[in-house]
GROMACS .gro file of C-alpha atoms in nm:
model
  416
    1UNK     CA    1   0.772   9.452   6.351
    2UNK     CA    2   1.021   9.721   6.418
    3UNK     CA    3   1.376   9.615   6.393
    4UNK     CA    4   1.589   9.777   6.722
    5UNK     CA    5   1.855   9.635   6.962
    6UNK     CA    6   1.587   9.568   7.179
    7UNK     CA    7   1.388   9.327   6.948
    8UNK     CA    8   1.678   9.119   6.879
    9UNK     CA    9   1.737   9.092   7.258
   10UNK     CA   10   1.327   9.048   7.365
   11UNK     CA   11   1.365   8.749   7.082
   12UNK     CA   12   1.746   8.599   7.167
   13UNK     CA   13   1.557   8.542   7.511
   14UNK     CA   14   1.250   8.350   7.311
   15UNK     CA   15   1.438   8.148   7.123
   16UNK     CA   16   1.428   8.368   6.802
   17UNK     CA   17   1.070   8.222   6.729
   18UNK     CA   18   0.897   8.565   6.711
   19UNK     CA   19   1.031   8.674   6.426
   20UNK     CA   20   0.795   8.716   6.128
   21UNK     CA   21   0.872   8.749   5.749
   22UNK     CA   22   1.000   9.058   5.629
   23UNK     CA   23   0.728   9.065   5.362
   24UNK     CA   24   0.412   8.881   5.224
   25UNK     CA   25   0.381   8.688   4.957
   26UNK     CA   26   0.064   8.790   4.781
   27UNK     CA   27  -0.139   8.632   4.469
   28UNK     CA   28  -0.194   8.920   4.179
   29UNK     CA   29  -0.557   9.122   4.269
   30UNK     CA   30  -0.696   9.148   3.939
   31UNK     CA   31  -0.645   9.504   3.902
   32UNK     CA   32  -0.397   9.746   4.066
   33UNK     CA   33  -0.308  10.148   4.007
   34UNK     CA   34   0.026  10.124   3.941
   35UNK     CA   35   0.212   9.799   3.831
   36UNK     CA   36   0.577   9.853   3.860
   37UNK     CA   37   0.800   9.589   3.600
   38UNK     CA   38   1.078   9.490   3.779
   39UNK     CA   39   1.131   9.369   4.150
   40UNK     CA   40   1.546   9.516   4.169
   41UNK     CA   41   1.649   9.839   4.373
   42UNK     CA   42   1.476  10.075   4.115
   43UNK     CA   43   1.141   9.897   4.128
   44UNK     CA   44   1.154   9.890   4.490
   45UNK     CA   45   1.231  10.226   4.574
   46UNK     CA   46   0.955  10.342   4.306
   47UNK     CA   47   0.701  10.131   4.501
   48UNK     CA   48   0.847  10.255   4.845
   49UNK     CA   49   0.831  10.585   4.779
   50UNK     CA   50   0.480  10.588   4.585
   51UNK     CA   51   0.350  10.459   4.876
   52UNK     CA   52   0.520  10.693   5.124
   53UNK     CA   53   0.566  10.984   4.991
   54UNK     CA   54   0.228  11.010   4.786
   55UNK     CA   55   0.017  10.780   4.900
   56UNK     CA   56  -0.044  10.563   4.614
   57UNK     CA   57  -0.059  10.218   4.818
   58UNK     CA   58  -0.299   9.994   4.544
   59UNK     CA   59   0.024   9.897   4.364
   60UNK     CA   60   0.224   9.609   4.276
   61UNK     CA   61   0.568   9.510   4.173
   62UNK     CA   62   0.618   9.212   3.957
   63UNK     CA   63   0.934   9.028   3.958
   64UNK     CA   64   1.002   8.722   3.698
   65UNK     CA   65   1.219   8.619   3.946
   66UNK     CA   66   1.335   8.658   4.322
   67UNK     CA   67   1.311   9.017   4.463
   68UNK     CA   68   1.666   9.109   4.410
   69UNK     CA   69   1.783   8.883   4.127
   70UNK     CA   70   1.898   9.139   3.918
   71UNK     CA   71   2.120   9.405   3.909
   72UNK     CA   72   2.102   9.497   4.270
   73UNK     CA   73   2.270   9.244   4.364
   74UNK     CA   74   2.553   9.209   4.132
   75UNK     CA   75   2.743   9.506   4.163
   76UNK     CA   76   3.024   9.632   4.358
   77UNK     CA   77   2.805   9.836   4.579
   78UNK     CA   78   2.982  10.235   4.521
   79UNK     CA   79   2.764  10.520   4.644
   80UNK     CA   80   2.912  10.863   4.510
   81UNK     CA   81   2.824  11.164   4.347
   82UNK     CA   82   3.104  11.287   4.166
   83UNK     CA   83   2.993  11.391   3.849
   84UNK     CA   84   3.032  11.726   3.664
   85UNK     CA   85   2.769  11.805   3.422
   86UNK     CA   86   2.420  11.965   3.508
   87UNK     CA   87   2.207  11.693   3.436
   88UNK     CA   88   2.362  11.436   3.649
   89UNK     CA   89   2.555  11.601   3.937
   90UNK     CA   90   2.206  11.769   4.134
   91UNK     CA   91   2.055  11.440   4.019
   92UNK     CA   92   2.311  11.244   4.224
   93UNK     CA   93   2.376  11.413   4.495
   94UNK     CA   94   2.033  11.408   4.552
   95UNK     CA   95   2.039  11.014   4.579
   96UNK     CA   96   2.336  11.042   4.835
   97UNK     CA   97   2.118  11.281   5.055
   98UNK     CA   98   1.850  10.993   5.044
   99UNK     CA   99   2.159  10.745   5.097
  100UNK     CA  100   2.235  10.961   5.443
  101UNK     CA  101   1.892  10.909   5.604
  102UNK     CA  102   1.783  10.580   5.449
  103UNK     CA  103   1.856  10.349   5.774
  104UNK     CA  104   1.698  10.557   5.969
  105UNK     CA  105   1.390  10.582   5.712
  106UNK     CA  106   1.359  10.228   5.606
  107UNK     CA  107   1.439  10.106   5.953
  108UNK     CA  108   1.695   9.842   5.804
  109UNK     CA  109   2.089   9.802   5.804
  110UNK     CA  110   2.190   9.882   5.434
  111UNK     CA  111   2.522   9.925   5.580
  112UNK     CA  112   2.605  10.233   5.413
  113UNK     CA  113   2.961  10.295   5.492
  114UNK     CA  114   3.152  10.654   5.402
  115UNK     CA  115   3.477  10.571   5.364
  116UNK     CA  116   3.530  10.836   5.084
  117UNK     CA  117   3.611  10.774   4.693
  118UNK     CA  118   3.933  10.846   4.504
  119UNK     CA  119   3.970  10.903   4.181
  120UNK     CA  120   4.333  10.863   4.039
  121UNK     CA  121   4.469  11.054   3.744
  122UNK     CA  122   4.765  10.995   3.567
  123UNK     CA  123   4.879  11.296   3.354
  124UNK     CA  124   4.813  11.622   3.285
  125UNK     CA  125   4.509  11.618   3.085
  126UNK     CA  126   4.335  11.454   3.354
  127UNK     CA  127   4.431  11.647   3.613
  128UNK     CA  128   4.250  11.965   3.446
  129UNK     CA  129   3.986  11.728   3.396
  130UNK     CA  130   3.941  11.639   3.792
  131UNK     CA  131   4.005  11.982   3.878
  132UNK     CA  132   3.750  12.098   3.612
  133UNK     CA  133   3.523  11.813   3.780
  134UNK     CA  134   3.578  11.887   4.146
  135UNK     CA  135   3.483  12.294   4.068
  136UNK     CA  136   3.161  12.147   3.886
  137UNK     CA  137   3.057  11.986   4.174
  138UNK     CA  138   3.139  12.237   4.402
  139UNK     CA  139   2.975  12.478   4.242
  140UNK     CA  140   2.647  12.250   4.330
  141UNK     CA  141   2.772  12.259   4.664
  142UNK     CA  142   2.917  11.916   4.690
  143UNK     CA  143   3.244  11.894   4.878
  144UNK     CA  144   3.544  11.787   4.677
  145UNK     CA  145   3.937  11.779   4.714
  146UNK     CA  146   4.228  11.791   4.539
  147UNK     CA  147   4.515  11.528   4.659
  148UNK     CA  148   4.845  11.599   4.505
  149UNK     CA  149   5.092  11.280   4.505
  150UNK     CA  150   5.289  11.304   4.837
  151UNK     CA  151   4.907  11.332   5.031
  152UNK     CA  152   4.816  10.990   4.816
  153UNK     CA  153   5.115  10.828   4.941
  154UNK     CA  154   5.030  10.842   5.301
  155UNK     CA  155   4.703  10.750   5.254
  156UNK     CA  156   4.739  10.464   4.975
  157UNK     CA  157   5.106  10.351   5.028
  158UNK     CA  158   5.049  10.043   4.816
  159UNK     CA  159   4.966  10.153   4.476
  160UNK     CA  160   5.252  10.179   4.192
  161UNK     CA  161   5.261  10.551   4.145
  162UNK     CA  162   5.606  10.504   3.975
  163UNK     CA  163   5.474  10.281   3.688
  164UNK     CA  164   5.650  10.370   3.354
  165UNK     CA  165   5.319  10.442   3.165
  166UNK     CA  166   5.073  10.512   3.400
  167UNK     CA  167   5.254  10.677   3.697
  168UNK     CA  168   5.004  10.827   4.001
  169UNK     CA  169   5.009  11.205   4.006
  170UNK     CA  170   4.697  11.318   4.209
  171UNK     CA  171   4.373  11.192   4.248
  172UNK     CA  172   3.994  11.375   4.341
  173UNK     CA  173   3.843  11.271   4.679
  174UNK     CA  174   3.476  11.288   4.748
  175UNK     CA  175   3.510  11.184   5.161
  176UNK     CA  176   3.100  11.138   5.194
  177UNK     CA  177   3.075  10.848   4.911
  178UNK     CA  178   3.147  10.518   4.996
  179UNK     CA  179   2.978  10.188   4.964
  180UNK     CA  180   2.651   9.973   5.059
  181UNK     CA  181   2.539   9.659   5.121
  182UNK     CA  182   2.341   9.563   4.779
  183UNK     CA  183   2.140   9.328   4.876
  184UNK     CA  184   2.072   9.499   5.191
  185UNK     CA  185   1.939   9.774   5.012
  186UNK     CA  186   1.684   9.561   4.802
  187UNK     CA  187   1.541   9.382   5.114
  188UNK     CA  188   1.518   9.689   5.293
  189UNK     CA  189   1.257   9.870   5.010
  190UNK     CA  190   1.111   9.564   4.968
  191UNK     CA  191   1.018   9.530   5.341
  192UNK     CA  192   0.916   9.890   5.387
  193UNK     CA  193   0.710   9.893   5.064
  194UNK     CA  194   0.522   9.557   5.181
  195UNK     CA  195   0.452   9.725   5.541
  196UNK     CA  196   0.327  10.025   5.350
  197UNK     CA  197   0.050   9.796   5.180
  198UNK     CA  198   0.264   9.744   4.781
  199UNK     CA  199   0.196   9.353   4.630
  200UNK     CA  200   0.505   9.233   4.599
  201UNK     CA  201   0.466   8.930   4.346
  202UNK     CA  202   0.791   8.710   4.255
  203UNK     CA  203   0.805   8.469   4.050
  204UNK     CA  204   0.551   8.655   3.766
  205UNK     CA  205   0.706   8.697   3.413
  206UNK     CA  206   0.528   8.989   3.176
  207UNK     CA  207   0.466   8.785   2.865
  208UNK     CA  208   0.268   9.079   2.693
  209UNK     CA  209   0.166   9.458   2.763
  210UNK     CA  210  -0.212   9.484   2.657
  211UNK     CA  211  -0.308   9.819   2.457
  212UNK     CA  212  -0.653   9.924   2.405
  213UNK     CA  213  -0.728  10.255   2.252
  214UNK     CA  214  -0.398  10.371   2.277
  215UNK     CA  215  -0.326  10.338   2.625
  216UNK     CA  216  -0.218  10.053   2.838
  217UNK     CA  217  -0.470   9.866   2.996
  218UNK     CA  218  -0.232   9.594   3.196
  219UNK     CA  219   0.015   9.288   3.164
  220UNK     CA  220  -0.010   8.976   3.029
  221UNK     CA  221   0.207   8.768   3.319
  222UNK     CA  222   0.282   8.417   3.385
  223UNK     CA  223   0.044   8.420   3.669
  224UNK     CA  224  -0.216   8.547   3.382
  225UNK     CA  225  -0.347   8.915   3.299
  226UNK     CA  226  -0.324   9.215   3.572
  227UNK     CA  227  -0.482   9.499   3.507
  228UNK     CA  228  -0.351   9.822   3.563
  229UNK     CA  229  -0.402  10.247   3.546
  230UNK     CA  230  -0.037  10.336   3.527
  231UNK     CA  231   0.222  10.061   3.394
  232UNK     CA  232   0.596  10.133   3.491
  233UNK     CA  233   0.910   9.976   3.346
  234UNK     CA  234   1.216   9.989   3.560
  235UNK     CA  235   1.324   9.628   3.476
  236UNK     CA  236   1.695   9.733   3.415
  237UNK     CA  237   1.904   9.502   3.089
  238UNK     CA  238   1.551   9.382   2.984
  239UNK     CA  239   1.413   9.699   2.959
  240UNK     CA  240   1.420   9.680   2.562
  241UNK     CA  241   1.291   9.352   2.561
  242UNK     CA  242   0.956   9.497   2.806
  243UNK     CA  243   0.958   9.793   2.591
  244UNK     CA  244   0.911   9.612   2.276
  245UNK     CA  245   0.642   9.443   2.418
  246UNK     CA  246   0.458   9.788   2.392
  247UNK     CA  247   0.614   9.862   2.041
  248UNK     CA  248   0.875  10.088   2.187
  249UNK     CA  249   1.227  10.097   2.000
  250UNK     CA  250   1.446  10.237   2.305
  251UNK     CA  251   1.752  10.434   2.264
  252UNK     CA  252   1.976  10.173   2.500
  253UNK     CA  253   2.154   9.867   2.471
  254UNK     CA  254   2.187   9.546   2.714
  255UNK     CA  255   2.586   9.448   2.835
  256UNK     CA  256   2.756   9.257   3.098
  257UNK     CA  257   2.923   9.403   3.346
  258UNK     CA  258   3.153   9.153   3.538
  259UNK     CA  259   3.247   9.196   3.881
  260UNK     CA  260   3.482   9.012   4.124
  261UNK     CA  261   3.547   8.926   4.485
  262UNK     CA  262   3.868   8.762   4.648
  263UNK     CA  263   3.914   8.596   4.947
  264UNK     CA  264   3.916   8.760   5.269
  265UNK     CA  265   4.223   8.985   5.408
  266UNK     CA  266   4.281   9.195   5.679
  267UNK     CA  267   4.153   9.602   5.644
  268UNK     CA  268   4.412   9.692   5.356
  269UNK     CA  269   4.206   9.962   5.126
  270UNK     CA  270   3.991  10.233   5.328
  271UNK     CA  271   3.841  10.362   5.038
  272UNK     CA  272   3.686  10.301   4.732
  273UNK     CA  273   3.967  10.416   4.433
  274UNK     CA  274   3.903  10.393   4.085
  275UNK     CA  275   4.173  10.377   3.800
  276UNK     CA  276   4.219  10.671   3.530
  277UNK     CA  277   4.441  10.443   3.308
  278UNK     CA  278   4.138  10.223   3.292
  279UNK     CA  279   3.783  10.236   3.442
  280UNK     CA  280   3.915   9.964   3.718
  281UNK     CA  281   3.784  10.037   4.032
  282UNK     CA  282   3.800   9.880   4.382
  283UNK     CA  283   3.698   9.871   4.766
  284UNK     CA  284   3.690   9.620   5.072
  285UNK     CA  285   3.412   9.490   5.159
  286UNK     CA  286   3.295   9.380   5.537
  287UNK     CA  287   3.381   9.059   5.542
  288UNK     CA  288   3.760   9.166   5.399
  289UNK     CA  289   3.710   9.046   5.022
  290UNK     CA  290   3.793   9.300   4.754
  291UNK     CA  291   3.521   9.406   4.578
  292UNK     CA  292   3.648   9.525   4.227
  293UNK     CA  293   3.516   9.584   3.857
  294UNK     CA  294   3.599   9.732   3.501
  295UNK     CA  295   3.479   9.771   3.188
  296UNK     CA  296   3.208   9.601   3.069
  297UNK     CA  297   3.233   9.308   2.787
  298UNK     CA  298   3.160   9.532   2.517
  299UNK     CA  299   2.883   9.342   2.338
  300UNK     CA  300   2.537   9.304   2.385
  301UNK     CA  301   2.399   9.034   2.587
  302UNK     CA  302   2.135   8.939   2.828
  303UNK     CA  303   2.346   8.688   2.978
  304UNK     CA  304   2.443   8.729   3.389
  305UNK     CA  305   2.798   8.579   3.316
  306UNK     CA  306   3.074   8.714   3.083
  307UNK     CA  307   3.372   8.635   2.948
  308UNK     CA  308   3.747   8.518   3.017
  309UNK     CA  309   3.888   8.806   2.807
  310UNK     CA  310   3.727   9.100   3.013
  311UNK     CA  311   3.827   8.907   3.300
  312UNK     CA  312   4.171   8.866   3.221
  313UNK     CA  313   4.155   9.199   3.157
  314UNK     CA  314   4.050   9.320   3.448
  315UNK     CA  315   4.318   9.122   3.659
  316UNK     CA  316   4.577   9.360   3.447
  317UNK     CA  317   4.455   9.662   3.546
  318UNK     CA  318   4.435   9.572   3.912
  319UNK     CA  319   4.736   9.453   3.923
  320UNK     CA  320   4.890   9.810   3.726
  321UNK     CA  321   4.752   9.964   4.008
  322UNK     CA  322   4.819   9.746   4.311
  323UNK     CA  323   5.095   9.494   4.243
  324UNK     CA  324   5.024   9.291   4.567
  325UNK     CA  325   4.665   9.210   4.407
  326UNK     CA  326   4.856   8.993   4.239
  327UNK     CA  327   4.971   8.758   4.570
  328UNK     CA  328   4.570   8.730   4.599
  329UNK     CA  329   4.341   8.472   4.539
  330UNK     CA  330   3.969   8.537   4.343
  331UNK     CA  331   3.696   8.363   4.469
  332UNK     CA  332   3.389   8.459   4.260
  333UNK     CA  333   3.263   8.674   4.003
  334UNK     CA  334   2.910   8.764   3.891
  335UNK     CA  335   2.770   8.941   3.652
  336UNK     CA  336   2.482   9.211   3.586
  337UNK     CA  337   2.304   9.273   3.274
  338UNK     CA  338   2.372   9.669   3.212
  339UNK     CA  339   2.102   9.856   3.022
  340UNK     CA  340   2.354  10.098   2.859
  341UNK     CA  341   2.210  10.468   2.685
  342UNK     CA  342   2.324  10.659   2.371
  343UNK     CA  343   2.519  10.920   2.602
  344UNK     CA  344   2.566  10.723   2.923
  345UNK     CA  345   2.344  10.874   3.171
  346UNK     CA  346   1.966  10.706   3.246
  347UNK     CA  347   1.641  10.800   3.140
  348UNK     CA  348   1.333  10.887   3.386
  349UNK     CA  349   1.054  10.990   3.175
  350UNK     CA  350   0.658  10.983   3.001
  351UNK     CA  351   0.682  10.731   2.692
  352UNK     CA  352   0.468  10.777   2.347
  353UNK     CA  353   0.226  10.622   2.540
  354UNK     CA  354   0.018  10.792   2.766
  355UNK     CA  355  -0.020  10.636   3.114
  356UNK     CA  356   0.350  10.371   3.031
  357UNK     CA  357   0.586  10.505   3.207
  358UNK     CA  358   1.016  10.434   3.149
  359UNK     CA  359   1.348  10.416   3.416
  360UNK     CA  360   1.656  10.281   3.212
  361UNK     CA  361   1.980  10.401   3.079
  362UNK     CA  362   2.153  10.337   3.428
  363UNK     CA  363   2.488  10.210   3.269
  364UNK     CA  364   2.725  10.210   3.531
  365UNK     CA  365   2.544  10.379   3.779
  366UNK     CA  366   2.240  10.215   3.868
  367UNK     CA  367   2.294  10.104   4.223
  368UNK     CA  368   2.390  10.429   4.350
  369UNK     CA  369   2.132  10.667   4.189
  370UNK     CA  370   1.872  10.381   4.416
  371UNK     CA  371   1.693  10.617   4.619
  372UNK     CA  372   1.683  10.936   4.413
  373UNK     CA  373   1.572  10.679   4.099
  374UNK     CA  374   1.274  10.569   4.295
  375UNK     CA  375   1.179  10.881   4.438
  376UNK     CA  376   1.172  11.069   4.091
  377UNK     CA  377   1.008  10.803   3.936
  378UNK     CA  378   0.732  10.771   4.176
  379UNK     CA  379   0.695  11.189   4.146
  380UNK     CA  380   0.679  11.148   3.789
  381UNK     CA  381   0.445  10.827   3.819
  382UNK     CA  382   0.197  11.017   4.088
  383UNK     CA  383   0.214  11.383   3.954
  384UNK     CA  384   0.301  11.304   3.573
  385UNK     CA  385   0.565  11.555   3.543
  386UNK     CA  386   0.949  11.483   3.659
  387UNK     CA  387   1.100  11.594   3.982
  388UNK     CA  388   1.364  11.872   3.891
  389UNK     CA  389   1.691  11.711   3.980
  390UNK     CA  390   1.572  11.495   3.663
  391UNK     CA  391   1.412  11.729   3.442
  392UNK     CA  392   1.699  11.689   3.181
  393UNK     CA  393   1.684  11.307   3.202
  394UNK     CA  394   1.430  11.288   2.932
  395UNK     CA  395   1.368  11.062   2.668
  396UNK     CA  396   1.372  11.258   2.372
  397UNK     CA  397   1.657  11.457   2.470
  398UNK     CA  398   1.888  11.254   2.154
  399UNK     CA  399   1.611  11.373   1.924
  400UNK     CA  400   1.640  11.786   2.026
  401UNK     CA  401   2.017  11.738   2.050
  402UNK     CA  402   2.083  11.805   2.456
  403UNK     CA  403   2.256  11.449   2.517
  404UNK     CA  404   2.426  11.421   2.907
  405UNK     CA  405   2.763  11.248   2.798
  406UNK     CA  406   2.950  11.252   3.135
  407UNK     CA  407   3.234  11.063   2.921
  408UNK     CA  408   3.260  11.260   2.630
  409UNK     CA  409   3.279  10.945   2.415
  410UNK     CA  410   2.971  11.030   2.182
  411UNK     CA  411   2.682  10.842   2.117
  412UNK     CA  412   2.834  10.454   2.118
  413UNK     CA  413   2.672  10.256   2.443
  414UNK     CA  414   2.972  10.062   2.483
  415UNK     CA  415   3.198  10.332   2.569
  416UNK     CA  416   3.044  10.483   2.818
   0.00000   0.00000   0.00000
């Protein structure tokens, strides 16, 4: 069924009972292509785009729990591509291309809104560093501006840019990022990928990876063995835990990322802005809750949930930057289990193992790289070698010494 404004008003007239699920819900087939590991945005998109764009339709994605369940949906839902070194800025720019035409595509509201990201800086130093960044990403042909302090308080009247520490000076403005709905986005791969003939099977733990001869030959599950040609991972903080499964040590680490809503106000931030005293960053979501995040807990975990102390934290630097966040009331928070690399940026690439195939590493940056993730994935998946915004996203890349640390803060997971 094709979703238009004349469906919903051909079934308003009949009652809404012509509607029909937006996807099946299959029993495993003993044997499949491609199995996919992981039933979030990444392993969505993979099996979307397999299936689309190379016609590899005998696949199936296996979810321990609900499509969605993950990391896709506990984020704070920034799209951007404001990065500066090679490896990352073609890669993610690429995704917001994808981002641009993916309604239209998937024919589904991910409710990708453009309101344009700004990112604050505070002194000197990181001015040259924004400037530095928005010449980088020019020079890739991204569009980027400099906003000196009078311009900033027009637009953003309510932040303290005369705080005694950290006062406002400038900030870089990317106007085609913005944010999307995250669920949204899961639902809508998840319904194209079912039309396009992908399994989608929820509710299926991998127990065990089966080896024979070197190669994989398919997953032990909790709906019993699947065999497969191709195995991909893309299942996010457990990644390590998967990859073990196959004797893999990985290079990452799992963390919590918190993330917070408040209660609903009238349209009071038209952007997304992110903090350069901190790594606080906020935006204003649809229904007029802020949407804001931080650091993450900076220990490893598995747990969706963190702790007071990062919260609390958080709180500070929100308030630092907006003082009336403080007059506001929370109403949730959530969080997402971050599979976090040596140098920060993800991994898209062949494993040891011949036909196993690995997407981690997304850190902080895992909802918006979506699209691009998938669709370099499934080239590297269908055509076994990588796509070639992602050629330096390799696995090895710690052992030859070419590491893509965005951050600069060397190779510690939690500081990224």
């Amino acid at each position: 069924m094709r979703y238009s404004a004349l469906s919903i008003f051909k079934q308003a007239l009949a009652g809404n009972l012509g509607w029909k699920p937006a996807w099946r819900e299959p029993q495993p087939k003993p044997h499949y292509d491609v199995i996919i590991v992981g039933g979030g945005g990444h392993g969505l998109a993979t099996a979307y785009y397999l299936a689309r764009e190379f016609g590899i339709r005998n696949v199936a994605v296996v979810e321990k729990g609900y499509l969605g369940s993950g990391n896709v949906g506990r984020n704070t839902t920034i799209v951007r591509s404001n990065y500066m070194l090679p490896g990352n800025e073609p890669f993610y720019e690429f995704s917001l291309k994808l981002w641009e035409g993916l309604e239209r595509e998937l024919n589904y509201n991910v409710m990708l809104s453009q309101r344009g990201i700004i990112s604050l800086y505070h002194n000197d130093g990181q001015r040259d560093h924004y400037v530095r960044r928005g010449n980088a990403m020019m020079m890739e042909g991204v569009a980027a501006e400099q906003l000196d302090r009078e311009t900033l308080k027009k637009m953003l009247p309510f932040l303290n840019f005369d705080h005694a520490r950290f006062p406002i000076i400038g900030g870089l403005l990317q106007r085609r990022a913005g944010t999307a709905r995250h669920d949204a986005v899961a639902w809508g791969f998840a319904r194209g990928a079912d039309r396009l003939g992908v399994d989608l099977i929820q509710n299926c733990e991998v127990t065990g990876i089966r080896r024979e001869d070197g190669i994989v030959t398919g997953v032990e599950t909790t709906k019993g063995f699947i065999g497969c040609n191709r195995l991909a991972l893309a299942a996010a903080g457990n990644t390590s835990r998967v990859g073990e499964m196959a004797g893999l040590k990985l290079p990452i680490e799992s963390h919590v990322l918190q993330a917070f809503v408040t209660e609903g106000l009238k349209p009071c931030i038209d952007h997304v802005i992110t903090y350069g005293a901190g790594h606080f960053y906020i935006s204003q979501s649809d229904k007029g809750g802020l949407v804001f995040g931080a650091e993450i807990d900076g220990y490893s975990s598995y747990a969706q949930r963190g702790n007071l102390a990062t919260a609390e934290h958080v709180m500070e630097e929100g308030v630092t930057m907006i003082p009336g966040l403080s007059r506001v009331r929370v109403l949730r928070a959530w969080g997402g289990v971050m599979d976090m690399s040596m140098d920060g940026s993800p991994i898209i690439d062949r494993t040891p193992i011949d036909n196993l195939y690995l997407n981690c590493g997304w850190c902080y940056g895992g909802f918006k790289a979506t699209p691009a993730s998938g669709f370099c994935f499934a080239h590297l998946i269908a055509k076994g070698e990588s796509h070639h915004v992602a050629r330096a996203l390799r696995l090895d890349r710690f052992e030859r010494g070419f590491p893509i640390d965005e951050a600069g803060a060397g190779t510690q997971p939690n500081l990224h």
